[in-house]
Short mmCIF file of C-alpha atoms in Angstrom, two decimals:
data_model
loop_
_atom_site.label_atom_id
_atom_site.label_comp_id
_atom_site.label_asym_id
_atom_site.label_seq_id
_atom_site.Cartn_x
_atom_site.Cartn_y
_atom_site.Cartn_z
CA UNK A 29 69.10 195.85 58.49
CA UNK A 30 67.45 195.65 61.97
CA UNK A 31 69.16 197.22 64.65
CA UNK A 32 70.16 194.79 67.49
CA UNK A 33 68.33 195.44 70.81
CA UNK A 34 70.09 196.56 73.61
CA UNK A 35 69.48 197.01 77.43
CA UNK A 36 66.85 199.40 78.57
CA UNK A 37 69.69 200.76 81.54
CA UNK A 38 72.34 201.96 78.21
CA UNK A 39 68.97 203.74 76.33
CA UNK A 40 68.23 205.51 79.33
CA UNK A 41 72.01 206.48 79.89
CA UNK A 42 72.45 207.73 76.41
CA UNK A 43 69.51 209.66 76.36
CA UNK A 44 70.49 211.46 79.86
CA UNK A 45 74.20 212.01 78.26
CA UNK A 46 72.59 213.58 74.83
CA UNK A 47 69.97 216.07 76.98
CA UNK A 48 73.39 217.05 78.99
CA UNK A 49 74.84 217.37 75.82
CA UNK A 50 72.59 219.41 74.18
CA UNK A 51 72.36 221.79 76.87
CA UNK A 52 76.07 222.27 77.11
CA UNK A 53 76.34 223.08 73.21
CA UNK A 54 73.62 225.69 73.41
CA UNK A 55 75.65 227.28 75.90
CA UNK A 56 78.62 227.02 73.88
CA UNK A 57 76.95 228.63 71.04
CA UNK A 58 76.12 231.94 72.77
CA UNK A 59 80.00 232.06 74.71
CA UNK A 60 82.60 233.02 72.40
CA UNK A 61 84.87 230.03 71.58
CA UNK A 62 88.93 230.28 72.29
CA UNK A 63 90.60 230.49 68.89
CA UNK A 64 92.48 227.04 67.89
CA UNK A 65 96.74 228.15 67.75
CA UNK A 66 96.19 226.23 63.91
CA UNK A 67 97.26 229.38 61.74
CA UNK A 68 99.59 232.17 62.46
CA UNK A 69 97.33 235.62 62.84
CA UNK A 70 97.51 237.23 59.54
CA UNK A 71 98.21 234.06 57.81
CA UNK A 72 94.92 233.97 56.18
CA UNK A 73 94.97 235.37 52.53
CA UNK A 74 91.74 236.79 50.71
CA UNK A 75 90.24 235.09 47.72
CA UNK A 76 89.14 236.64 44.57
CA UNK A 77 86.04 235.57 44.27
CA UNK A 78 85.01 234.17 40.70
CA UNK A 79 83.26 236.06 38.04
CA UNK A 80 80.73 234.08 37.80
CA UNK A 81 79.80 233.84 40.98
CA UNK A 82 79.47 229.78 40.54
CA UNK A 83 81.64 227.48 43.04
CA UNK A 84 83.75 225.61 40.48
CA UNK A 85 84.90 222.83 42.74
CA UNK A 86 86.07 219.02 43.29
CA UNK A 87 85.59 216.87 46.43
CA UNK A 88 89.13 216.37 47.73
CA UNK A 89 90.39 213.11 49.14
CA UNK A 90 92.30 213.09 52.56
CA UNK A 91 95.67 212.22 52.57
CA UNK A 92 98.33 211.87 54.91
CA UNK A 93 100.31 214.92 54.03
CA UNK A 94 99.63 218.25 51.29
CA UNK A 95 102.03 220.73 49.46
CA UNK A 96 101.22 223.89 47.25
CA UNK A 97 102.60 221.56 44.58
CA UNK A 98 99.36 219.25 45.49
CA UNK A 99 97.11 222.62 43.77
CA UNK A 100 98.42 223.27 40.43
CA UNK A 101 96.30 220.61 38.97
CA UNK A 102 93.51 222.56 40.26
CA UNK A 103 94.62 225.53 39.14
CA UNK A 104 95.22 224.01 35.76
CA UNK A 105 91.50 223.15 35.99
CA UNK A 106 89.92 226.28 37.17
CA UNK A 107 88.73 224.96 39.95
CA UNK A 108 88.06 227.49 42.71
CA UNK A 109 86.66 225.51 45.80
CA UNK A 110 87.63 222.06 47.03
CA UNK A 111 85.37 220.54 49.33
CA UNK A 112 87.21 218.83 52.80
CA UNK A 113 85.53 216.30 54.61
CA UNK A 114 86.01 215.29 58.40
CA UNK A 115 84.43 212.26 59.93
CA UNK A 116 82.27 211.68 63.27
CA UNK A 117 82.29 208.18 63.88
CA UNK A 118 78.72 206.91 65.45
CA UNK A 119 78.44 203.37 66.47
CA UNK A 120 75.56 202.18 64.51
CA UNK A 121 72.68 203.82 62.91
CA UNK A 122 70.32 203.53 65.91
CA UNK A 123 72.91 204.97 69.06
CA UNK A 124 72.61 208.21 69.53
CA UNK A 125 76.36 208.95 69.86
CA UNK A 126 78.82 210.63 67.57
CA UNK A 127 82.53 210.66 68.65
CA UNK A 128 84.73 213.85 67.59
CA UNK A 129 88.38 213.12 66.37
CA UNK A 130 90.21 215.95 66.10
CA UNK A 131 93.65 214.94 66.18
CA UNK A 132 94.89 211.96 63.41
CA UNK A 133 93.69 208.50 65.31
CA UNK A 134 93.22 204.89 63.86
CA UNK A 135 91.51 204.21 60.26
CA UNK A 136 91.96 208.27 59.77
CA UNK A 137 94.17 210.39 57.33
CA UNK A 138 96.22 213.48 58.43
CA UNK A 139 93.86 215.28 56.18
CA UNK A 140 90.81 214.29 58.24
CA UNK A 141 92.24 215.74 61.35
CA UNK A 142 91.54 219.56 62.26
CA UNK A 143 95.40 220.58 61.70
CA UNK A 144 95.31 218.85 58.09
CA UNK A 145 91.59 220.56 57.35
CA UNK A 146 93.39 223.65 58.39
CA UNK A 147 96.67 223.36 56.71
CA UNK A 148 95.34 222.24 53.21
CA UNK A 149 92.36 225.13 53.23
CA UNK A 150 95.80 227.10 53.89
CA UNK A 151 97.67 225.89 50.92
CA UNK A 152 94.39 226.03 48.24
CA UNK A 153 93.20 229.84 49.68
CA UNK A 154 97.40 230.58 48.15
CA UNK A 155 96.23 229.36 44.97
CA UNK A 156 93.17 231.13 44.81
CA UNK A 157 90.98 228.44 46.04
CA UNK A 158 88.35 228.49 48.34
CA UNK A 159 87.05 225.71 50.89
CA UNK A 160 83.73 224.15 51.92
CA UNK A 161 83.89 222.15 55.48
CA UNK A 162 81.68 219.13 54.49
CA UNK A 163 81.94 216.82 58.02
CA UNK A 164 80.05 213.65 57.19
CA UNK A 165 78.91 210.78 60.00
CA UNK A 166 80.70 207.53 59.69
CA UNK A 167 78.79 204.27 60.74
CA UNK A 168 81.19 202.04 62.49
CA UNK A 169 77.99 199.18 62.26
CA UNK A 170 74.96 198.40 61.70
CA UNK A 171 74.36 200.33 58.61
CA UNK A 172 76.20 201.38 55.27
CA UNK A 173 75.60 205.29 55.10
CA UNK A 174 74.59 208.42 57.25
CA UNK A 175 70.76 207.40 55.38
CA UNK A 176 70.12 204.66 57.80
CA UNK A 177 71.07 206.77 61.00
CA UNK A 178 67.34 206.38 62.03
CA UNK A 179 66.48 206.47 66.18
CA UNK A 180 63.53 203.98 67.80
CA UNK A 181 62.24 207.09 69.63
CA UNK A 182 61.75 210.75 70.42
CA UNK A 183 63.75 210.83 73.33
CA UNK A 184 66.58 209.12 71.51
CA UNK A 185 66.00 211.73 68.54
CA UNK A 186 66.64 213.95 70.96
CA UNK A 187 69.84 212.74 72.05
CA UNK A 188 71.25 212.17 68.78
CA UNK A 189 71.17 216.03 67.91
CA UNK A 190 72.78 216.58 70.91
CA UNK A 191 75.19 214.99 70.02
CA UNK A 192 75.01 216.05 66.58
CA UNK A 193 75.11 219.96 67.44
CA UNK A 194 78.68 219.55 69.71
CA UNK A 195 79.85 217.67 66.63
CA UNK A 196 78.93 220.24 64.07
CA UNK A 197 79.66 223.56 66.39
CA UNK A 198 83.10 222.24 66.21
CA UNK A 199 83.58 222.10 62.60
CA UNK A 200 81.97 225.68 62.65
CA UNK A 201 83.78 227.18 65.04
CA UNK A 202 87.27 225.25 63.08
CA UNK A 203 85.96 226.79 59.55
CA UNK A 204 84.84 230.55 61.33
CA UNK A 205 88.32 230.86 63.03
CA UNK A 206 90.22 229.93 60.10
CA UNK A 207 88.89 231.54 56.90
CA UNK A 208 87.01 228.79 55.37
CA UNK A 209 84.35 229.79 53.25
CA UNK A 210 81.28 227.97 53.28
CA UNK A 211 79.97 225.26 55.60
CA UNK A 212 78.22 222.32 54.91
CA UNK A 213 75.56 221.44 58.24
CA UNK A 214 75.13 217.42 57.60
CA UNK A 215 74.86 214.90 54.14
CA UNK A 216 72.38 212.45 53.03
CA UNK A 217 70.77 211.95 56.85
CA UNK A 218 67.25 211.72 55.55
CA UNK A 219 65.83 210.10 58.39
CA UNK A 220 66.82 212.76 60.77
CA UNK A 221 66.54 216.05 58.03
CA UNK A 222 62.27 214.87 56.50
CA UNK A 223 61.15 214.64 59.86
CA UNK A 224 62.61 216.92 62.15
CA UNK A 225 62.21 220.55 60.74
CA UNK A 226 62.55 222.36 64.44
CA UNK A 227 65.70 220.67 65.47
CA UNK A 228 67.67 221.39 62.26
CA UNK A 229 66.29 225.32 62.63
CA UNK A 230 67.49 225.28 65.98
CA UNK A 231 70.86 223.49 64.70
CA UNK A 232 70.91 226.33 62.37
CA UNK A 233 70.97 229.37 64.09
CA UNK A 234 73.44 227.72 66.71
CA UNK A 235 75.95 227.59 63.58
CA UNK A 236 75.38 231.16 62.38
CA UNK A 237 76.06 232.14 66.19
CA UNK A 238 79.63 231.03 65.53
CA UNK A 239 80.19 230.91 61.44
CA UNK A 240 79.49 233.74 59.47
CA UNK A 241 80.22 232.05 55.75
CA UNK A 242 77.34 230.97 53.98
CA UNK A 243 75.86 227.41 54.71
CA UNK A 244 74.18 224.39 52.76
CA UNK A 245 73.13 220.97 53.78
CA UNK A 246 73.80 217.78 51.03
CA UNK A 247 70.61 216.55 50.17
CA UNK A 248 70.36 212.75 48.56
CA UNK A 249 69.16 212.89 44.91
CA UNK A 250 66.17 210.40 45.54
CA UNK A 251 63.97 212.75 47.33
CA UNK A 252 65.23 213.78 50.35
CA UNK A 253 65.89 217.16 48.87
CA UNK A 254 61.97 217.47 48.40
CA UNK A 255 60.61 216.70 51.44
CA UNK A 256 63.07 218.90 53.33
CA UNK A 257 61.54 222.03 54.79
CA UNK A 258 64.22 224.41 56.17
CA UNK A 259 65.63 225.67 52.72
CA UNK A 260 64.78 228.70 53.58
CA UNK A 261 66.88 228.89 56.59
CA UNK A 262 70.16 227.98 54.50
CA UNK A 263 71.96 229.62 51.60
CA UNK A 264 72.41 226.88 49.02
CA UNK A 265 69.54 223.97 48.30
CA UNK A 266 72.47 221.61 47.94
CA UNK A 267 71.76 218.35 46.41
CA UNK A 268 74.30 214.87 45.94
CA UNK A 269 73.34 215.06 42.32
CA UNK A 270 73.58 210.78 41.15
CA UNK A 271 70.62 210.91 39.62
CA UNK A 272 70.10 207.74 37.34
CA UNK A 273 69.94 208.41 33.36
CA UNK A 274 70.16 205.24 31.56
CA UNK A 275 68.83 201.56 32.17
CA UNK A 276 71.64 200.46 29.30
CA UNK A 277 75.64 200.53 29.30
CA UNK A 278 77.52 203.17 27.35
CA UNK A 279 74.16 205.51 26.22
CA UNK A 280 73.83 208.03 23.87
CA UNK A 281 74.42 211.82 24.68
CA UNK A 282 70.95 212.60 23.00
CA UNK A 283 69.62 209.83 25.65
CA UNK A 284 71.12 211.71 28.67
CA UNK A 285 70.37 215.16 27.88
CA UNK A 286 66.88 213.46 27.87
CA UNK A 287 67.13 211.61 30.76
CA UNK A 288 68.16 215.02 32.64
CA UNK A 289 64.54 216.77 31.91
CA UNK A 290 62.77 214.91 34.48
CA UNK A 291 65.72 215.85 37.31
CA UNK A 292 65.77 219.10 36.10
CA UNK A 293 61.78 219.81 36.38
CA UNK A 294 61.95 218.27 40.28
CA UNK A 295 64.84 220.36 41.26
CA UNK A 296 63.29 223.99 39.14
CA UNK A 297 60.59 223.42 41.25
CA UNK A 298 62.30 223.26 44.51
CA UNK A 299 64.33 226.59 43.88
CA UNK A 300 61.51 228.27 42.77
CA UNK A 301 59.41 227.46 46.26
CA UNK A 302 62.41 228.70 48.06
CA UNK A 303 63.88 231.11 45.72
CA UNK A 304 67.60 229.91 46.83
CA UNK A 305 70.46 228.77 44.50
CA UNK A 306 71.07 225.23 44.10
CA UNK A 307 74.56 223.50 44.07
CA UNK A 308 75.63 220.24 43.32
CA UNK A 309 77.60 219.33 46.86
CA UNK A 310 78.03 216.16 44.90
CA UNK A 311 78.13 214.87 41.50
CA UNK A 312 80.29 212.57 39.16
CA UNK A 313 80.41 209.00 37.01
CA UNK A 314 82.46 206.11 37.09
CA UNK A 315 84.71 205.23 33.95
CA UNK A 316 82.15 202.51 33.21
CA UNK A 317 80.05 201.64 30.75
CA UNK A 318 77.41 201.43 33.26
CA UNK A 319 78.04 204.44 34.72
CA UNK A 320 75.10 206.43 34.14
CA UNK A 321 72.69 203.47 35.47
CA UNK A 322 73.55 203.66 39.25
CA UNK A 323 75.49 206.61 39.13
CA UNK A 324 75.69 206.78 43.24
CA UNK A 325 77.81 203.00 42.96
CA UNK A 326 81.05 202.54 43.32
CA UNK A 327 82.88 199.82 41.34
CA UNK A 328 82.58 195.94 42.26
CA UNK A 329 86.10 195.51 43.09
CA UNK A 330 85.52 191.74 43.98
CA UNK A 331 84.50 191.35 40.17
CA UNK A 332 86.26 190.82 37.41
CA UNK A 333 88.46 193.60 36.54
CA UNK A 334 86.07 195.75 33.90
CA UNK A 335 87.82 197.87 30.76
CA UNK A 336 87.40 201.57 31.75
CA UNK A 337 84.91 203.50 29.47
CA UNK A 338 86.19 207.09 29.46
CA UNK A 339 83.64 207.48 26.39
CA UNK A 340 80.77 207.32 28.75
CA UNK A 341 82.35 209.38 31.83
CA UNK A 342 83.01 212.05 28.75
CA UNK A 343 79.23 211.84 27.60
CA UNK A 344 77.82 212.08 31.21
CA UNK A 345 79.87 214.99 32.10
CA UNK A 346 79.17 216.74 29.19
CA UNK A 347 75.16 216.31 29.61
CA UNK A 348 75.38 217.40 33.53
CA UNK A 349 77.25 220.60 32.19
CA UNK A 350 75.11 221.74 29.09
CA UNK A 351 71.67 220.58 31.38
CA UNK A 352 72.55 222.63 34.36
CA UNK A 353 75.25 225.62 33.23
CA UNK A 354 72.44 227.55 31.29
CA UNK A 355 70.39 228.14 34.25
CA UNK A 356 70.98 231.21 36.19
CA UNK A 357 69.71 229.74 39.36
CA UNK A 358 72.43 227.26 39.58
CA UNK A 359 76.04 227.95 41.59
CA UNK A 360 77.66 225.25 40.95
CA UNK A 361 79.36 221.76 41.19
CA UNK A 362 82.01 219.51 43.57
CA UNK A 363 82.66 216.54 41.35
CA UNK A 364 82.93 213.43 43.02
CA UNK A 365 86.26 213.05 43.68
CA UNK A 366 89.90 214.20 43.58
CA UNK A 367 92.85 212.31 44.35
CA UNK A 368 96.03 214.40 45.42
CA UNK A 369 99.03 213.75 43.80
CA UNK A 370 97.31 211.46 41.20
CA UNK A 371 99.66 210.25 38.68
CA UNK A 372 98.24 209.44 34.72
CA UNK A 373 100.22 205.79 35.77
CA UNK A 374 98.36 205.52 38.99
CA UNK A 375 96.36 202.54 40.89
CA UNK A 376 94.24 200.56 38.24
CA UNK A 377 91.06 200.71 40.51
CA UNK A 378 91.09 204.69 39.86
CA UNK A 379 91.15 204.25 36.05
CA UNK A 380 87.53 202.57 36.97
CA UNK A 381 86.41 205.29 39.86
CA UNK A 382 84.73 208.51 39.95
CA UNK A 383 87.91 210.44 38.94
CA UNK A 384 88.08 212.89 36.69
CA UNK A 385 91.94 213.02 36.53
CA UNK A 386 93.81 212.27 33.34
CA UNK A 387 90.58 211.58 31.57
CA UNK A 388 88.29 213.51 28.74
CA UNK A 389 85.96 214.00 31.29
CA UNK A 390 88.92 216.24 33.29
CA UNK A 391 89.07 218.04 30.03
CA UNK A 392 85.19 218.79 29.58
CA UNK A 393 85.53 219.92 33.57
CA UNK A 394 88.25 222.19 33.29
CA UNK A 395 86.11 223.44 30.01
CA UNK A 396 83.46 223.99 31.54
CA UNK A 397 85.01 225.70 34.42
CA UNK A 398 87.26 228.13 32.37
CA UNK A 399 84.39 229.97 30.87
#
């Protein structure tokens, strides 16, 4: 969709406002940052870190309150990292603007807000569970995901990681002062990650000024992950893994193991030009039949209502897990997604999403995990 022009004067003023911004944050990079009163000093537990050195992990969905009782299902699972995601809200895909929430506001969970962030990491570390900060850019208009942020010129480029580096120092600076181990540095914003290899170095070692945990960036599966060139500069290649497999409903096992060989070639050769490990920031199925054909879609809830197919979800879970365990250059997974408090009687529409939960695909997960 073409962006709707707008008045020279507003260009200009956002442009000024981003170069102002981006000089503030790198000053606020090199001044150290006033700790947030979010968790009592000494409240902060270690982690045993896994034997396996993988991140066993789930992508868990906000909600408007959490308990301990909220991670036994994890535990139950072995899963050992959940990944939290906070919003910045940008206007459209061409305005160089991102507005920081921080406190709960309208269209936002508890669990989006820094004292939720903070509060659940709190509750999974007591479990044994580790966190990855995974802020993600909401477009209010104008575009359906952070893959058509795209800017009409350098200038405005330029004001957009301005903007972009205030958002994510925050969410560094939240995850450094309260124990949260790894931090991911932007998802799926290919426009703004093929083409502008200086500003995301830069972006980089403002981060690592202020968080010391290891870092990754989410990657789309088509190939963004390819054509990005600062690899190097992270600690995970971290890819949003819905590759297609099938152009059929409910395929054969034998079919996606083989479907997996041509993913698995493009992604071997990435690690092996940057010699990093990869993870999976994202990956999961629908309970569809057709859930291995557009893997990335979510179900057509203004269609009929469709019988859920936990026989596929099983098969495609089981040939992402024997494809990708064996190789010793691979860390891990956060399956796509996790629903606290889930009940086996809950919502119909979840029976048809990407959740695991009270499904044979939950089973070939925790599997997997537990070995």
């Amino acid at each position: 969709m073409m962006a709707v022009p707008f008045p020279a004067f507003y260009r200009f003023a956002w442009v000024v406002a981003g170069m102002l911004a981006l000089l503030w944050a790198g000053a606020a990079a090199l001044r150290q940052p006033a700790p947030l009163p979010l968790v009592p000093a000494g409240a902060v537990p270690a982690v045993t870190p896994t034997a396996s050195g993988r991140l066993l992990g789930v992508n868990w969905v906000a909600v408007d309150s959490a308990s301990s009782q909220d991670m036994e299902p994890l535990v139950q699972a072995h899963v050992t990292w959940i990944a939290q995601t906070p919003f910045g809200w940008q206007p459209d895909a061409a305005r160089p603007e991102i507005r920081l929430h921080t406190g709960v506001v309208s269209r936002q969970y508890w669990g989006e807000s820094d004292r939720g962030l903070v509060r659940t990491a709190l509750l999974a570390r007591q479990r044994g569970i580790r966190t990855m900060l995974k802020p993600h850019l909401w477009l209010r208009s104008g575009g359906t995901w952070p893959g058509d942020v795209n800017m009409a010129s350098e200038a405005e480029w330029q004001a957009w990681f301005a903007s972009y580096t205030v958002f994510m120092l925050h969410y560094a600076r939240l995850a450094e002062e309260n124990g949260m181990e790894a931090l991911c540095i932007g998802t799926e914003l290919q426009h703004a990650s093929t083409g502008h290899e200086t500003e995301w170095r830069t972006l980089i070692r403002q981060v690592r000024q202020v968080y010391r945990g290891p870092l990754t960036y989410a990657a789309n599966w088509s190939d963004e992950f390819e054509q990005i060139r600062f690899w190097d500069a992270l600690d995970y290649i971290g890819i949003q893994a819905y590759f297609p497999l099938s152009q059929q409903e409910r395929p054969a096992k034998a079919e996606l193991l083989k479907a997996w060989q041509e993913p698995l070639r493009r992604i071997r050769a990435v690690q092996k030009r940057y010699r990093k490990p990869v993870l999976f920031t994202e990956a999961g199925y629908k309970t569809t039949p057709d859930a291995a054909i557009q893997p990335w879609a979510w179900p057509d809830r203004k269609a009929a209502p469709a019988q859920p197919d936990e026989t596929t979800q099983r098969l495609c879970y089981e040939a992402l897990f024997e494809t990708f365990w064996p190789q010793p250059w691979f860390r891990g997974i956060f399956i796509w997604k996790w629903y606290p408090g889930l009940q086996p009687d809950g919502p119909a529409r979840r029976h048809l999403d990407f959740t695991p939960q009270h499904k044979p695909a939950g089973q070939v997960m925790a599997t997997w995990y537990g070995k």
